[in-house]
mmCIF file of C-alpha atoms and ligand atoms in Angstrom:
data_model
loop_
_atom_site.group_PDB
_atom_site.id
_atom_site.type_symbol
_atom_site.label_atom_id
_atom_site.label_comp_id
_atom_site.label_asym_id
_atom_site.label_seq_id
_atom_site.Cartn_x
_atom_site.Cartn_y
_atom_site.Cartn_z
ATOM 1 C CA MET A 953 26.213 30.033 2.448
ATOM 2 C CA THR A 954 23.151 28.113 1.981
ATOM 3 C CA THR A 955 21.540 26.754 5.150
ATOM 4 C CA ALA A 956 19.282 24.032 5.132
ATOM 5 C CA SER A 957 15.903 26.346 5.971
ATOM 6 C CA GLN A 958 16.671 27.810 2.633
ATOM 7 C CA LEU A 959 16.532 24.634 0.297
ATOM 8 C CA PRO A 960 13.285 23.176 -0.691
ATOM 9 C CA ILE A 961 12.388 20.571 1.997
ATOM 10 C CA VAL A 962 13.069 16.651 0.739
ATOM 11 C CA ASP A 963 9.603 15.171 1.939
ATOM 12 C CA LEU A 964 10.323 11.341 2.366
ATOM 13 C CA ARG A 965 7.466 10.314 4.831
ATOM 14 C CA SER A 966 5.433 8.604 2.480
ATOM 15 C CA ASP A 967 4.458 8.388 -1.588
ATOM 16 C CA THR A 968 1.340 10.107 -0.445
ATOM 17 C CA VAL A 969 2.593 13.531 -0.036
ATOM 18 C CA THR A 970 2.594 14.078 -3.975
ATOM 19 C CA ARG A 971 0.864 17.274 -5.538
ATOM 20 C CA PRO A 972 -0.980 16.795 -8.888
ATOM 21 C CA SER A 973 1.576 17.590 -11.962
ATOM 22 C CA LYS A 974 0.593 19.903 -14.584
ATOM 23 C CA GLY A 975 -0.721 16.960 -16.632
ATOM 24 C CA MET A 976 -3.048 15.717 -14.137
ATOM 25 C CA LEU A 977 -4.157 18.644 -13.204
ATOM 26 C CA ALA A 978 -5.330 19.568 -16.925
ATOM 27 C CA ALA A 979 -6.913 16.079 -17.057
ATOM 28 C CA ILE A 980 -8.883 16.915 -13.702
ATOM 29 C CA SER A 981 -10.227 19.998 -15.536
ATOM 30 C CA ALA A 982 -11.413 18.488 -18.795
ATOM 31 C CA ALA A 983 -13.078 15.424 -17.013
ATOM 32 C CA LYS A 984 -16.544 14.621 -18.086
ATOM 33 C CA VAL A 985 -18.560 14.218 -15.089
ATOM 34 C CA GLY A 986 -21.997 13.152 -13.799
ATOM 35 C CA ASP A 987 -23.699 12.017 -10.563
ATOM 36 C CA ASP A 988 -21.894 9.076 -9.691
ATOM 37 C CA VAL A 989 -24.450 7.930 -7.204
ATOM 38 C CA TYR A 990 -26.803 7.383 -9.992
ATOM 39 C CA GLY A 991 -23.771 5.721 -11.729
ATOM 40 C CA ASP A 992 -24.232 8.604 -14.154
ATOM 41 C CA ASP A 993 -20.375 9.843 -14.094
ATOM 42 C CA PRO A 994 -18.662 8.357 -17.259
ATOM 43 C CA THR A 995 -15.042 8.912 -15.865
ATOM 44 C CA VAL A 996 -15.806 6.975 -12.811
ATOM 45 C CA ASN A 997 -17.545 4.399 -14.781
ATOM 46 C CA SER A 998 -14.710 3.834 -17.486
ATOM 47 C CA LEU A 999 -11.929 3.858 -14.319
ATOM 48 C CA GLU A 1000 -13.679 1.177 -12.618
ATOM 49 C CA GLU A 1001 -14.146 -0.915 -16.029
ATOM 50 C CA ARG A 1002 -10.372 -0.004 -16.847
ATOM 51 C CA ALA A 1003 -8.891 -1.433 -13.338
ATOM 52 C CA ALA A 1004 -11.259 -4.330 -13.453
ATOM 53 C CA GLU A 1005 -9.941 -5.037 -17.075
ATOM 54 C CA MET A 1006 -6.265 -4.845 -15.967
ATOM 55 C CA PHE A 1007 -6.185 -7.182 -13.312
ATOM 56 C CA GLY A 1008 -8.891 -9.423 -14.827
ATOM 57 C CA LYS A 1009 -11.531 -9.205 -12.632
ATOM 58 C CA ALA A 1010 -15.096 -8.856 -13.261
ATOM 59 C CA ALA A 1011 -15.934 -5.414 -11.899
ATOM 60 C CA GLY A 1012 -14.484 -2.110 -9.831
ATOM 61 C CA LEU A 1013 -15.752 0.058 -7.436
ATOM 62 C CA PHE A 1014 -14.302 3.605 -6.958
ATOM 63 C CA ALA A 1015 -13.823 4.940 -3.422
ATOM 64 C CA ALA A 1016 -12.011 7.526 -1.460
ATOM 65 C CA THR A 1017 -9.288 5.406 0.584
ATOM 66 C CA GLY A 1018 -7.364 2.131 0.419
ATOM 67 C CA SER A 1019 -8.602 1.762 4.001
ATOM 68 C CA LEU A 1020 -12.544 1.789 2.640
ATOM 69 C CA THR A 1021 -11.581 -0.508 -0.365
ATOM 70 C CA ASN A 1022 -9.895 -3.111 1.768
ATOM 71 C CA GLN A 1023 -13.240 -3.053 4.561
ATOM 72 C CA LEU A 1024 -15.547 -3.091 1.679
ATOM 73 C CA ALA A 1025 -13.661 -6.067 0.453
ATOM 74 C CA ILE A 1026 -13.002 -7.959 3.491
ATOM 75 C CA LYS A 1027 -16.724 -7.545 4.491
ATOM 76 C CA MET A 1028 -17.414 -9.407 1.259
ATOM 77 C CA LEU A 1029 -15.321 -12.145 2.398
ATOM 78 C CA VAL A 1030 -16.266 -12.673 6.108
ATOM 79 C CA LYS A 1031 -19.570 -12.354 7.932
ATOM 80 C CA PRO A 1032 -19.660 -11.450 11.887
ATOM 81 C CA GLY A 1033 -18.444 -13.703 13.863
ATOM 82 C CA GLU A 1034 -15.929 -15.146 11.553
ATOM 83 C CA GLU A 1035 -12.289 -14.740 11.133
ATOM 84 C CA LEU A 1036 -10.001 -12.766 8.819
ATOM 85 C CA ILE A 1037 -6.129 -14.221 9.392
ATOM 86 C CA CYS A 1038 -3.512 -11.604 8.135
ATOM 87 C CA ASP A 1039 0.485 -10.898 8.950
ATOM 88 C CA GLU A 1040 0.626 -9.170 12.246
ATOM 89 C CA ASN A 1041 2.213 -5.923 10.577
ATOM 90 C CA SER A 1042 -0.385 -5.476 7.699
ATOM 91 C CA HIS A 1043 -1.963 -2.559 6.833
ATOM 92 C CA ILE A 1044 -5.314 -4.005 7.901
ATOM 93 C CA ALA A 1045 -4.543 -4.971 11.480
ATOM 94 C CA ARG A 1046 -2.394 -2.557 12.588
ATOM 95 C CA ALA A 1047 -3.639 1.015 10.471
ATOM 96 C CA GLU A 1048 -7.074 0.550 9.747
ATOM 97 C CA LEU A 1049 -7.973 1.523 13.428
ATOM 98 C CA GLY A 1050 -10.122 -2.029 14.204
ATOM 99 C CA ALA A 1051 -12.636 -0.940 11.132
ATOM 100 C CA ALA A 1052 -13.015 -4.767 10.300
ATOM 101 C CA ALA A 1053 -14.398 -5.287 14.013
ATOM 102 C CA VAL A 1054 -16.176 -1.979 14.278
ATOM 103 C CA PHE A 1055 -17.863 -2.059 10.776
ATOM 104 C CA SER A 1056 -18.351 -5.677 10.399
ATOM 105 C CA GLY A 1057 -17.707 -7.804 13.455
ATOM 106 C CA ILE A 1058 -15.144 -9.511 12.077
ATOM 107 C CA THR A 1059 -12.446 -10.917 14.461
ATOM 108 C CA THR A 1060 -8.576 -10.712 13.263
ATOM 109 C CA ARG A 1061 -5.723 -12.994 14.019
ATOM 110 C CA THR A 1062 -2.207 -12.491 12.839
ATOM 111 C CA TRP A 1063 0.802 -14.718 11.843
ATOM 112 C CA ALA A 1064 4.586 -13.452 12.663
ATOM 113 C CA SER A 1065 6.637 -12.592 9.574
ATOM 114 C CA GLN A 1066 10.170 -11.497 8.861
ATOM 115 C CA ASN A 1067 9.660 -7.845 6.924
ATOM 116 C CA GLY A 1068 6.221 -8.716 6.306
ATOM 117 C CA ILE A 1069 7.192 -11.689 3.731
ATOM 118 C CA LEU A 1070 4.607 -14.171 2.963
ATOM 119 C CA LYS A 1071 5.275 -17.862 4.089
ATOM 120 C CA ALA A 1072 2.081 -20.073 3.033
ATOM 121 C CA ASP A 1073 2.962 -22.361 5.754
ATOM 122 C CA ASP A 1074 2.853 -19.451 8.231
ATOM 123 C CA ALA A 1075 -0.825 -18.359 7.491
ATOM 124 C CA MET A 1076 -1.762 -22.233 7.276
ATOM 125 C CA ARG A 1077 -0.474 -22.992 10.443
ATOM 126 C CA ILE A 1078 -2.690 -20.493 12.154
ATOM 127 C CA ALA A 1079 -6.106 -20.931 9.737
ATOM 128 C CA ARG A 1080 -8.571 -22.498 11.430
ATOM 129 C CA PRO A 1081 -11.549 -22.898 8.941
ATOM 130 C CA ASN A 1082 -15.284 -24.801 9.302
ATOM 131 C CA SER A 1083 -14.656 -24.628 13.213
ATOM 132 C CA GLY A 1084 -17.786 -25.804 14.484
ATOM 133 C CA VAL A 1085 -19.198 -24.281 17.810
ATOM 134 C CA HIS A 1086 -16.016 -23.871 19.841
ATOM 135 C CA LEU A 1087 -13.650 -22.213 18.036
ATOM 136 C CA VAL A 1088 -13.763 -19.033 15.447
ATOM 137 C CA SER A 1089 -13.995 -20.188 11.734
ATOM 138 C CA THR A 1090 -11.444 -18.616 9.294
ATOM 139 C CA THR A 1091 -12.843 -17.770 6.354
ATOM 140 C CA ALA A 1092 -10.729 -15.452 4.551
ATOM 141 C CA ILE A 1093 -6.913 -14.673 4.339
ATOM 142 C CA ALA A 1094 -5.354 -10.924 3.575
ATOM 143 C CA ILE A 1095 -2.111 -10.601 1.938
ATOM 144 C CA GLU A 1096 -0.252 -7.219 1.520
ATOM 145 C CA ASN A 1097 1.656 -6.744 -1.509
ATOM 146 C CA THR A 1098 4.116 -5.029 -1.657
ATOM 147 C CA HIS A 1099 4.079 -5.183 2.481
ATOM 148 C CA ASN A 1100 4.601 -1.315 3.789
ATOM 149 C CA PHE A 1101 5.550 -1.738 7.525
ATOM 150 C CA GLY A 1102 7.784 -4.872 6.163
ATOM 151 C CA GLY A 1103 9.855 -2.311 4.008
ATOM 152 C CA GLY A 1104 8.235 -2.313 0.936
ATOM 153 C CA THR A 1105 8.881 -6.246 0.273
ATOM 154 C CA VAL A 1106 7.328 -8.068 -2.489
ATOM 155 C CA GLN A 1107 5.477 -11.172 -2.032
ATOM 156 C CA SER A 1108 6.807 -14.585 -3.695
ATOM 157 C CA MET A 1109 4.146 -15.761 -6.450
ATOM 158 C CA ALA A 1110 5.047 -19.354 -5.212
ATOM 159 C CA GLU A 1111 3.837 -18.596 -1.900
ATOM 160 C CA ILE A 1112 0.827 -16.824 -3.045
ATOM 161 C CA VAL A 1113 0.054 -19.829 -5.059
ATOM 162 C CA ALA A 1114 0.976 -22.562 -2.388
ATOM 163 C CA LEU A 1115 -1.545 -20.542 -0.098
ATOM 164 C CA ARG A 1116 -4.036 -20.381 -2.424
ATOM 165 C CA GLN A 1117 -4.220 -24.018 -3.303
ATOM 166 C CA ALA A 1118 -4.076 -24.970 0.627
ATOM 167 C CA SER A 1119 -6.733 -22.563 1.572
ATOM 168 C CA LEU A 1120 -9.020 -22.932 -1.098
ATOM 169 C CA SER A 1121 -9.915 -26.763 -0.652
ATOM 170 C CA SER A 1122 -11.456 -25.783 2.686
ATOM 171 C CA GLY A 1123 -13.264 -22.970 1.510
ATOM 172 C CA MET A 1124 -11.191 -20.179 2.571
ATOM 173 C CA THR A 1125 -11.096 -16.527 0.295
ATOM 174 C CA MET A 1126 -8.143 -14.394 -0.012
ATOM 175 C CA HIS A 1127 -8.044 -10.676 -0.257
ATOM 176 C CA LEU A 1128 -5.049 -8.720 -1.723
ATOM 177 C CA ASP A 1129 -4.278 -5.457 -0.088
ATOM 178 C CA GLY A 1130 -2.723 -4.051 -3.294
ATOM 179 C CA ALA A 1131 -2.339 -0.396 -2.190
ATOM 180 C CA ARG A 1132 1.392 -0.845 -3.710
ATOM 181 C CA ILE A 1133 0.513 -3.671 -6.098
ATOM 182 C CA TRP A 1134 2.211 -1.444 -8.655
ATOM 183 C CA ASN A 1135 5.676 -1.324 -7.026
ATOM 184 C CA ALA A 1136 5.534 -5.229 -6.963
ATOM 185 C CA HIS A 1137 4.587 -5.350 -10.621
ATOM 186 C CA ILE A 1138 7.306 -3.075 -11.599
ATOM 187 C CA ALA A 1139 10.136 -4.609 -9.118
ATOM 188 C CA GLN A 1140 9.049 -8.286 -10.220
ATOM 189 C CA GLY A 1141 7.561 -7.847 -13.882
ATOM 190 C CA PHE A 1142 4.544 -10.417 -12.941
ATOM 191 C CA GLU A 1143 1.461 -9.602 -15.161
ATOM 192 C CA LEU A 1144 -1.160 -7.734 -13.086
ATOM 193 C CA LYS A 1145 -3.778 -10.387 -14.145
ATOM 194 C CA GLU A 1146 -1.389 -13.173 -13.156
ATOM 195 C CA ILE A 1147 -1.235 -12.225 -9.555
ATOM 196 C CA ALA A 1148 -5.061 -11.255 -9.708
ATOM 197 C CA LYS A 1149 -6.055 -14.481 -10.636
ATOM 198 C CA TYR A 1150 -5.276 -16.208 -6.716
ATOM 199 C CA PHE A 1151 -7.640 -13.529 -4.736
ATOM 200 C CA ASP A 1152 -11.236 -13.072 -4.538
ATOM 201 C CA THR A 1153 -11.021 -9.306 -3.853
ATOM 202 C CA ILE A 1154 -8.247 -6.590 -4.468
ATOM 203 C CA SER A 1155 -7.903 -3.416 -3.410
ATOM 204 C CA ILE A 1156 -5.649 -0.929 -5.244
ATOM 205 C CA CYS A 1157 -4.561 2.504 -4.504
ATOM 206 C CA LEU A 1158 -4.158 5.524 -6.989
ATOM 207 C CA SER A 1159 -3.035 7.729 -4.325
ATOM 208 C CA LYS A 1160 0.308 6.196 -3.478
ATOM 209 C CA GLY A 1161 3.196 5.742 -5.902
ATOM 210 C CA LEU A 1162 1.103 6.711 -9.054
ATOM 211 C CA GLY A 1163 0.535 10.178 -7.589
ATOM 212 C CA ALA A 1164 -3.038 10.804 -7.751
ATOM 213 C CA PRO A 1165 -4.438 13.116 -4.914
ATOM 214 C CA ILE A 1166 -7.351 10.612 -3.975
ATOM 215 C CA GLY A 1167 -8.606 7.587 -4.907
ATOM 216 C CA SER A 1168 -8.678 3.468 -4.755
ATOM 217 C CA VAL A 1169 -10.636 0.662 -6.288
ATOM 218 C CA MET A 1170 -11.900 -2.435 -4.786
ATOM 219 C CA LEU A 1171 -11.740 -5.319 -7.346
ATOM 220 C CA GLY A 1172 -13.885 -8.541 -7.474
ATOM 221 C CA SER A 1173 -16.884 -10.373 -8.799
ATOM 222 C CA LYS A 1174 -20.094 -8.432 -10.147
ATOM 223 C CA GLU A 1175 -22.068 -9.913 -6.766
ATOM 224 C CA HIS A 1176 -19.357 -8.244 -4.425
ATOM 225 C CA VAL A 1177 -18.856 -5.245 -6.169
ATOM 226 C CA ALA A 1178 -22.828 -4.717 -6.630
ATOM 227 C CA SER A 1179 -23.051 -5.220 -2.589
ATOM 228 C CA ALA A 1180 -20.082 -3.353 -2.005
ATOM 229 C CA ARG A 1181 -21.255 -0.562 -3.917
ATOM 230 C CA VAL A 1182 -24.410 -0.711 -1.166
ATOM 231 C CA TRP A 1183 -22.335 -0.679 1.701
ATOM 232 C CA ARG A 1184 -20.038 2.246 0.426
ATOM 233 C CA LYS A 1185 -23.325 4.255 0.186
ATOM 234 C CA ARG A 1186 -24.177 3.157 3.698
ATOM 235 C CA TYR A 1187 -20.815 4.107 5.117
ATOM 236 C CA GLY A 1188 -21.366 7.997 3.632
ATOM 237 C CA GLY A 1189 -18.791 7.078 0.797
ATOM 238 C CA GLY A 1190 -21.226 7.679 -1.984
ATOM 239 C CA MET A 1191 -19.646 10.643 -4.245
ATOM 240 C CA ARG A 1192 -21.058 12.759 -6.981
ATOM 241 C CA GLN A 1193 -19.223 14.278 -9.665
ATOM 242 C CA VAL A 1194 -16.334 12.587 -8.479
ATOM 243 C CA GLY A 1195 -15.103 12.104 -12.265
ATOM 244 C CA ILE A 1196 -12.718 14.882 -11.285
ATOM 245 C CA ILE A 1197 -10.983 12.571 -9.214
ATOM 246 C CA ALA A 1198 -11.326 9.560 -11.247
ATOM 247 C CA ALA A 1199 -9.740 11.422 -14.315
ATOM 248 C CA ALA A 1200 -6.435 11.963 -12.138
ATOM 249 C CA GLY A 1201 -6.908 8.422 -11.594
ATOM 250 C CA HIS A 1202 -6.906 7.752 -15.470
ATOM 251 C CA TYR A 1203 -3.924 10.257 -15.949
ATOM 252 C CA ALA A 1204 -1.943 8.259 -13.276
ATOM 253 C CA LEU A 1205 -2.414 4.875 -15.191
ATOM 254 C CA ASP A 1206 -1.291 6.502 -18.561
ATOM 255 C CA ASN A 1207 1.707 8.198 -17.299
ATOM 256 C CA ASN A 1208 3.008 7.481 -14.094
ATOM 257 C CA LEU A 1209 3.318 3.558 -14.048
ATOM 258 C CA PRO A 1210 6.420 3.419 -15.635
ATOM 259 C CA LEU A 1211 8.189 6.108 -13.430
ATOM 260 C CA LEU A 1212 8.115 3.772 -10.401
ATOM 261 C CA LYS A 1213 11.286 2.275 -11.279
ATOM 262 C CA GLU A 1214 13.024 5.683 -10.857
ATOM 263 C CA ASP A 1215 11.175 5.795 -7.352
ATOM 264 C CA HIS A 1216 12.817 2.308 -7.047
ATOM 265 C CA ARG A 1217 16.106 3.723 -7.905
ATOM 266 C CA ARG A 1218 16.170 6.498 -5.748
ATOM 267 C CA ALA A 1219 15.320 4.419 -2.667
ATOM 268 C CA GLN A 1220 18.624 2.167 -3.420
ATOM 269 C CA ILE A 1221 20.681 5.495 -3.410
ATOM 270 C CA LEU A 1222 19.132 6.133 0.123
ATOM 271 C CA ALA A 1223 19.522 2.855 1.150
ATOM 272 C CA GLN A 1224 23.380 2.390 0.137
ATOM 273 C CA ALA A 1225 24.148 5.818 1.349
ATOM 274 C CA CYS A 1226 22.616 4.473 5.172
ATOM 275 C CA ALA A 1227 24.524 1.330 4.797
ATOM 276 C CA LYS A 1228 27.457 2.184 3.958
ATOM 277 C CA VAL A 1229 27.834 4.223 7.561
ATOM 278 C CA ALA A 1230 25.577 1.591 9.528
ATOM 279 C CA PRO A 1231 25.204 -1.801 7.978
ATOM 280 C CA ASN A 1232 23.032 -2.921 11.289
ATOM 281 C CA ALA A 1233 20.381 -0.400 10.568
ATOM 282 C CA VAL A 1234 20.041 -0.865 6.559
ATOM 283 C CA ASP A 1235 20.302 -3.733 4.480
ATOM 284 C CA ALA A 1236 20.220 -2.265 1.043
ATOM 285 C CA SER A 1237 19.836 -6.080 -0.627
ATOM 286 C CA LYS A 1238 16.330 -5.884 1.215
ATOM 287 C CA VAL A 1239 15.362 -2.502 -0.526
ATOM 288 C CA VAL A 1240 13.304 -3.898 -3.608
ATOM 289 C CA THR A 1241 10.653 -1.400 -3.976
ATOM 290 C CA ASN A 1242 10.173 2.758 -2.711
ATOM 291 C CA ILE A 1243 10.653 2.169 0.777
ATOM 292 C CA VAL A 1244 13.575 2.149 3.001
ATOM 293 C CA GLY A 1245 13.292 1.135 6.663
ATOM 294 C CA ILE A 1246 16.027 2.045 9.292
ATOM 295 C CA GLU A 1247 16.188 -0.249 12.110
ATOM 296 C CA LEU A 1248 17.857 1.929 14.980
ATOM 297 C CA GLY A 1249 18.009 -0.873 17.524
ATOM 298 C CA SER A 1250 21.726 -0.816 17.711
ATOM 299 C CA LEU A 1251 22.256 2.444 17.499
ATOM 300 C CA ASN A 1252 22.462 5.500 20.152
ATOM 301 C CA ILE A 1253 19.040 7.138 18.734
ATOM 302 C CA ASP A 1254 15.592 6.800 19.044
ATOM 303 C CA SER A 1255 13.113 7.316 16.135
ATOM 304 C CA ALA A 1256 11.818 10.688 17.607
ATOM 305 C CA THR A 1257 14.990 12.207 18.147
ATOM 306 C CA PHE A 1258 16.096 10.928 14.596
ATOM 307 C CA VAL A 1259 13.094 12.370 13.063
ATOM 308 C CA GLN A 1260 13.765 16.012 14.335
ATOM 309 C CA ALA A 1261 16.850 16.124 13.741
ATOM 310 C CA ALA A 1262 16.266 15.213 10.087
ATOM 311 C CA LYS A 1263 13.746 17.929 9.989
ATOM 312 C CA ASP A 1264 15.813 20.539 11.227
ATOM 313 C CA ALA A 1265 18.379 19.507 8.544
ATOM 314 C CA GLY A 1266 15.495 19.877 5.919
ATOM 315 C CA VAL A 1267 14.322 16.373 5.395
ATOM 316 C CA TRP A 1268 11.545 15.079 6.464
ATOM 317 C CA VAL A 1269 11.332 11.417 7.538
ATOM 318 C CA GLY A 1270 8.573 9.177 9.443
ATOM 319 C CA ALA A 1271 8.807 7.045 12.728
ATOM 320 C CA ILE A 1272 6.999 3.638 12.505
ATOM 321 C CA GLY A 1273 8.278 2.461 15.655
ATOM 322 C CA PRO A 1274 10.118 3.725 18.722
ATOM 323 C CA LYS A 1275 13.231 2.533 17.091
ATOM 324 C CA TYR A 1276 11.958 2.278 13.420
ATOM 325 C CA VAL A 1277 12.133 5.129 10.787
ATOM 326 C CA ARG A 1278 10.466 4.949 7.499
ATOM 327 C CA LEU A 1279 11.932 6.514 4.203
ATOM 328 C CA VAL A 1280 9.524 6.388 1.105
ATOM 329 C CA THR A 1281 10.420 7.544 -2.733
ATOM 330 C CA HIS A 1282 7.812 9.112 -4.586
ATOM 331 C CA LEU A 1283 7.091 11.544 -7.970
ATOM 332 C CA ASP A 1284 8.009 14.653 -6.404
ATOM 333 C CA LEU A 1285 11.580 13.751 -5.891
ATOM 334 C CA THR A 1286 14.593 14.485 -8.002
ATOM 335 C CA ASP A 1287 18.155 12.950 -8.043
ATOM 336 C CA GLU A 1288 19.237 16.092 -6.532
ATOM 337 C CA LEU A 1289 16.985 16.129 -3.824
ATOM 338 C CA VAL A 1290 17.828 12.531 -3.109
ATOM 339 C CA GLU A 1291 21.345 12.958 -2.875
ATOM 340 C CA ARG A 1292 20.853 15.735 -0.403
ATOM 341 C CA ALA A 1293 18.733 13.673 1.645
ATOM 342 C CA ALA A 1294 21.194 10.562 1.396
ATOM 343 C CA VAL A 1295 24.291 12.942 3.217
ATOM 344 C CA VAL A 1296 21.703 14.311 5.451
ATOM 345 C CA LEU A 1297 20.562 10.678 6.951
ATOM 346 C CA ALA A 1298 24.106 9.305 6.596
ATOM 347 C CA ASP A 1299 25.501 11.696 8.691
ATOM 348 C CA LEU A 1300 22.860 11.392 11.463
ATOM 349 C CA LEU A 1301 23.442 7.542 11.332
ATOM 350 C CA GLN A 1302 27.258 8.315 11.548
ATOM 351 C CA LYS A 1303 26.837 10.345 14.661
ATOM 352 C CA ALA A 1304 24.292 8.017 16.454
ATOM 353 C CA LEU A 1305 27.023 5.157 15.738
ATOM 354 C CA VAL A 1306 29.456 7.385 18.118
ATOM 355 C CA ALA A 1307 27.271 8.898 20.503
HETATM 356 C C1 PLP B 102 -1.843 3.402 2.353
HETATM 357 C C2 PLP B 102 -2.485 2.015 2.705
HETATM 358 C C3 PLP B 102 -3.550 1.553 2.516
HETATM 359 C C4 PLP B 102 -4.725 2.555 2.165
HETATM 360 O O1 PLP B 102 -4.400 3.947 3.019
HETATM 361 P P1 PLP B 102 -5.418 4.863 3.073
HETATM 362 O O2 PLP B 102 -4.846 6.103 3.580
HETATM 363 O O3 PLP B 102 -6.910 4.542 3.820
HETATM 364 O O4 PLP B 102 -6.210 5.101 1.033
HETATM 365 C C5 PLP B 102 -3.830 -0.053 2.585
HETATM 366 N N1 PLP B 102 -2.525 -0.732 2.680
HETATM 367 C C6 PLP B 102 -1.504 -0.487 2.599
HETATM 368 C C7 PLP B 102 -0.687 -1.362 2.869
HETATM 369 C C8 PLP B 102 -1.683 0.990 2.587
HETATM 370 O O5 PLP B 102 0.060 1.205 2.273
#
């Protein structure tokens, strides 16, 4: 008999767990490099230009992480003592460990949402631009697309346009946390330039669904990117022959973008298998990209127990809250692995219903 321990692990904790493919490793080893702090690395320079061109922005800055590109961007938009507003479950508010306050003296206030889905009115209701001497002035708004903790949800273009129109008249700027903008682009079919034009700065990740081992790019005006380049160095984020990493980014853009639709299809398989046994825990109709949220609120199991039981059965998933578990599909999965995970997870949910 084959036991769970003899089968390959199905790792659904994140789309950051992928290993560089053979083709990507070949691109890395063939990369032309130079000292990027001197601006000499041709592979980094061409990746920055390529990303900027894709999004219709004037310039780009390569950095090690999406947290760093988010933080460099919002530093360009918000001065010390001013305020950034964002959704209460956004990565910037919850998962960057207070960096906006620590690095930039920025205060943050948040609006509540359902599944991270943007409603322009929710943001405008808490925005306080030009607040004078008594209140903190809101100077920028950050939007996450897709929304990670919201369950990979895609923002409505109409709400983004409405928010831009409402906020621009009082001088507020907008930042897009586009760590998974690629998934939104594939799911919704909009042009990258079309969405980018509503934002002053953008952060994109090559290390999520696109499968590069490292790498994010901040996009914006020439002035913002030049200043962010200085701050990147000041934080210790200047890298040298980093074309070996940028080459992986080029490879990901050349090859992996169309593969995201497979991730979305596989997330649907997982969502439907879970929803079939526990419709209160998973709403498959809300799963539109590569993230499946499992809400354990109505079941007799908590996240830690669920994660451990799944792990014992060879399936690794992530606990995002005490009663909320996240599954993420990615490049290193196969239909076979996904089918096996679906059986394991549905079985656990079934047991939690009757426990
Ligand atoms: C992953 C992620 C980031 C950046 O994360 P790093 O680990 O710092 O690269 C930013 N925003 C969102 C929404 C993310 O999911």
